[in-house]
C-alpha cells in the first residue's frame, strides 16, 4: 500500500510541474512549484528514499532563498552574495548526502540537486537548458534505484519535452541568424537583437 501511495504522489508531482508551465503569474508558478516539491517529498517518504527526501528539502530551501533574493529580472551579474548562497546550498547537500547515504546510486539525487541549483544560480539560459537535460537523467537513475516506475516514466516524458523544446529553439535561432545575414558559427549579441525584431513583426 505504501508503494501505491508513493506512485500516486509521484504522478501528482509531475502534474503540478506541468501545470506550472501553463501559468503566467509568478505567484501561481511558485505555488505549483512548492506543491510539486511537497508531493515529490511524500512520494519519497513512502519509498523510504531518504536521500531524495533530503534533496527535496534542499530544493524548498533553495526556492525560498531565491524568491527573497533581491535581484532584478535581467540582472546577469554574479555577486559575492550569490557565491555565498551557492556555497551554503552545496554544503547542505553534502552534509545531507553523508547522513542519508545508502549506496553510490543514492548520491544521484544529490548530484541532480547540486547541478540544478548551479543551473538556476548562473545566468546563461543555454547552460540552464543543457543542465536540465543532465538533471533529468540523474533523477531517472535515482528513481530506478529506489524503484519508482511512474516517476521514471514521467521524468522520461519531461526529458523528451525539454529536448524537443531545446531543438526547436536552436532551429529557430539558426533561422533568425540566417535571415540577419550572420555566419552560422558566429553567435554574437546582435543575434538576439535580430531575433527580437523578427518576433515583433509577427
Coordinates of C-alpha atoms in Angstrom, one line a residue:
X1 CA 0.0 0.0 0.0
X2 CA 2.9 2.4 0.8
X3 CA 4.3 1.7 -2.7
X4 CA 0.9 2.6 -4.3
X5 CA 0.8 5.9 -2.3
X6 CA 4.4 6.7 -3.4
X7 CA 3.4 6.3 -7.1
X8 CA 0.2 8.4 -6.7
X9 CA 2.3 11.3 -5.2
X10 CA 4.9 10.8 -7.9
X11 CA 2.3 11.4 -10.6
X12 CA 0.8 14.3 -8.6
X13 CA 4.3 15.9 -8.5
X14 CA 4.6 15.9 -12.3
X15 CA 1.0 17.1 -12.7
X16 CA 1.9 20.2 -10.7
X17 CA 5.1 20.6 -12.8
X18 CA 3.0 20.5 -16.0
X19 CA 0.6 23.0 -14.5
X20 CA 3.4 25.3 -13.7
X21 CA 4.3 25.5 -17.4
X22 CA 0.7 26.7 -18.2
X23 CA 0.6 29.6 -15.8
X24 CA 1.9 33.1 -16.4
X25 CA 1.7 34.7 -13.0
X26 CA 4.7 34.4 -10.7
X27 CA 2.6 33.7 -7.6
X28 CA 0.8 30.8 -9.3
X29 CA 4.1 29.4 -10.6
X30 CA 5.6 29.4 -7.1
X31 CA 2.5 27.8 -5.6
X32 CA 2.7 24.9 -8.1
X33 CA 6.4 24.6 -7.6
X34 CA 6.1 24.2 -3.9
X35 CA 3.1 21.8 -4.2
X36 CA 5.1 19.6 -6.7
X37 CA 8.0 19.5 -4.2
X38 CA 5.7 18.5 -1.3
X39 CA 4.2 15.8 -3.5
X40 CA 7.6 14.6 -4.5
X41 CA 8.8 14.6 -0.9
X42 CA 5.7 12.5 0.2
X43 CA 6.5 10.0 -2.7
X44 CA 10.0 9.5 -1.3
X45 CA 8.7 9.2 2.2
X46 CA 6.5 6.2 1.2
X47 CA 9.5 4.7 -0.6
X48 CA 11.8 5.3 2.4
X49 CA 14.1 7.1 -0.1
X50 CA 15.7 9.4 2.4
X51 CA 18.4 10.9 0.1
X52 CA 15.6 12.0 -2.3
X53 CA 13.5 13.4 0.5
X54 CA 16.5 15.3 1.9
X55 CA 17.2 16.9 -1.5
X56 CA 13.5 17.9 -1.8
X57 CA 14.0 19.8 1.5
X58 CA 17.1 21.5 0.0
X59 CA 15.0 22.4 -3.1
X60 CA 12.3 24.0 -1.0
X61 CA 15.0 26.0 0.9
X62 CA 16.7 27.0 -2.3
X63 CA 13.4 28.3 -3.8
X64 CA 12.7 30.3 -0.7
X65 CA 16.2 31.8 -0.8
X66 CA 16.0 32.7 -4.5
X67 CA 12.5 34.0 -4.0
X68 CA 13.5 36.6 -1.4
X69 CA 16.9 37.4 -3.0
X70 CA 16.9 41.0 -4.2
X71 CA 17.6 40.5 -7.8
X72 CA 16.3 42.4 -10.9
X73 CA 14.8 40.2 -13.6
X74 CA 17.6 41.0 -16.2
X75 CA 20.5 41.4 -13.8
X76 CA 23.1 38.9 -15.0
X77 CA 25.9 39.8 -12.6
X78 CA 27.1 37.3 -10.1
X79 CA 27.8 39.0 -6.7
X80 CA 29.6 37.8 -3.6
X81 CA 26.2 37.1 -2.1
X82 CA 25.4 34.8 -4.9
X83 CA 28.6 32.8 -4.3
X84 CA 27.8 32.6 -0.5
X85 CA 24.3 31.3 -1.2
X86 CA 25.6 28.7 -3.7
X87 CA 28.3 27.5 -1.3
X88 CA 25.8 27.3 1.5
X89 CA 23.4 25.2 -0.5
X90 CA 26.1 22.9 -1.8
X91 CA 27.4 22.5 1.8
X92 CA 23.9 21.5 3.0
X93 CA 23.6 19.0 0.1
X94 CA 27.0 17.5 1.1
X95 CA 26.1 17.1 4.7
X96 CA 22.7 15.5 3.9
X97 CA 24.3 13.2 1.4
X98 CA 26.6 11.9 4.1
X99 CA 23.8 11.5 6.6
X100 CA 21.4 9.7 4.2
X101 CA 24.0 7.7 2.2
X102 CA 22.7 4.3 1.3
X103 CA 24.9 3.4 -1.6
X104 CA 26.6 5.2 -4.5
X105 CA 23.3 5.4 -6.5
X106 CA 21.7 7.3 -3.6
X107 CA 24.1 10.1 -4.4
X108 CA 22.5 10.7 -7.8
X109 CA 19.7 12.7 -6.2
X110 CA 22.4 14.8 -4.6
X111 CA 24.2 15.3 -7.9
X112 CA 20.9 16.2 -9.6
X113 CA 20.1 18.8 -6.9
X114 CA 23.5 20.4 -6.9
X115 CA 23.6 20.6 -10.7
X116 CA 20.1 22.1 -10.9
X117 CA 21.0 24.6 -8.1
X118 CA 24.0 25.7 -10.1
X119 CA 21.9 25.9 -13.3
X120 CA 19.4 28.3 -11.8
X121 CA 22.1 30.2 -9.9
X122 CA 24.1 31.1 -13.1
X123 CA 22.7 33.4 -15.7
X124 CA 23.1 31.7 -19.0
X125 CA 19.8 30.2 -20.3
X126 CA 21.5 27.8 -22.7
X127 CA 23.6 26.4 -19.9
X128 CA 20.4 26.1 -17.8
X129 CA 18.7 24.1 -20.6
X130 CA 21.7 21.7 -21.0
X131 CA 22.0 21.2 -17.3
X132 CA 18.2 20.5 -17.2
X133 CA 18.8 17.5 -19.6
X134 CA 21.6 16.1 -17.4
X135 CA 19.5 16.6 -14.2
X136 CA 16.6 14.7 -15.7
X137 CA 18.9 11.7 -16.5
X138 CA 20.3 11.8 -12.9
X139 CA 16.8 11.7 -11.4
X140 CA 15.8 8.8 -13.7
X141 CA 18.8 6.9 -12.4
X142 CA 17.9 7.7 -8.8
X143 CA 14.2 6.7 -9.4
X144 CA 15.4 3.4 -10.9
X145 CA 17.5 2.9 -7.7
X146 CA 14.5 3.5 -5.4
X147 CA 12.2 1.7 -7.8
X148 CA 9.6 4.4 -8.6
X149 CA 8.4 3.3 -12.1
X150 CA 5.8 6.0 -12.6
X151 CA 8.3 8.7 -11.7
X152 CA 10.7 7.1 -14.2
X153 CA 8.1 7.3 -16.9
X154 CA 7.1 10.9 -16.1
X155 CA 10.7 12.0 -15.9
X156 CA 11.4 10.4 -19.3
X157 CA 8.4 12.3 -20.8
X158 CA 9.7 15.6 -19.2
X159 CA 13.2 14.9 -20.6
X160 CA 11.8 14.4 -24.1
X161 CA 9.8 17.6 -23.8
X162 CA 12.9 19.5 -22.8
X163 CA 14.9 18.0 -25.6
X164 CA 12.3 18.9 -28.2
X165 CA 11.9 22.4 -26.8
X166 CA 15.7 22.9 -26.9
X167 CA 15.9 21.7 -30.5
X168 CA 13.1 23.9 -31.6
X169 CA 14.8 26.9 -30.0
X170 CA 18.1 26.1 -31.7
X171 CA 16.5 25.7 -35.1
X172 CA 14.6 29.0 -34.6
X173 CA 17.8 30.8 -33.6
X174 CA 19.7 29.5 -36.6
X175 CA 16.9 30.5 -38.9
X176 CA 16.9 34.0 -37.4
X177 CA 20.7 34.2 -37.8
X178 CA 20.4 33.3 -41.4
X179 CA 17.7 35.9 -42.0
X180 CA 20.0 38.5 -40.4
X181 CA 22.9 37.5 -42.7
X182 CA 25.1 36.2 -39.9
X183 CA 27.6 33.4 -40.3
X184 CA 26.1 30.2 -38.8
X185 CA 29.1 29.8 -36.4
X186 CA 29.2 33.4 -35.3
X187 CA 26.9 33.8 -32.3
X188 CA 27.0 37.4 -31.1
X189 CA 24.8 39.7 -29.1
X190 CA 23.3 41.2 -32.2
X191 CA 21.8 37.8 -33.0
X192 CA 19.5 38.2 -30.0
X193 CA 18.6 41.8 -31.2
X194 CA 17.7 40.4 -34.6
X195 CA 15.6 37.6 -33.0
X196 CA 13.6 40.2 -31.0
X197 CA 13.0 42.3 -34.1
X198 CA 11.8 39.3 -36.1
X199 CA 9.4 38.3 -33.3
X200 CA 7.9 41.8 -33.2
X201 CA 7.0 41.7 -36.9
X202 CA 4.9 38.6 -36.5

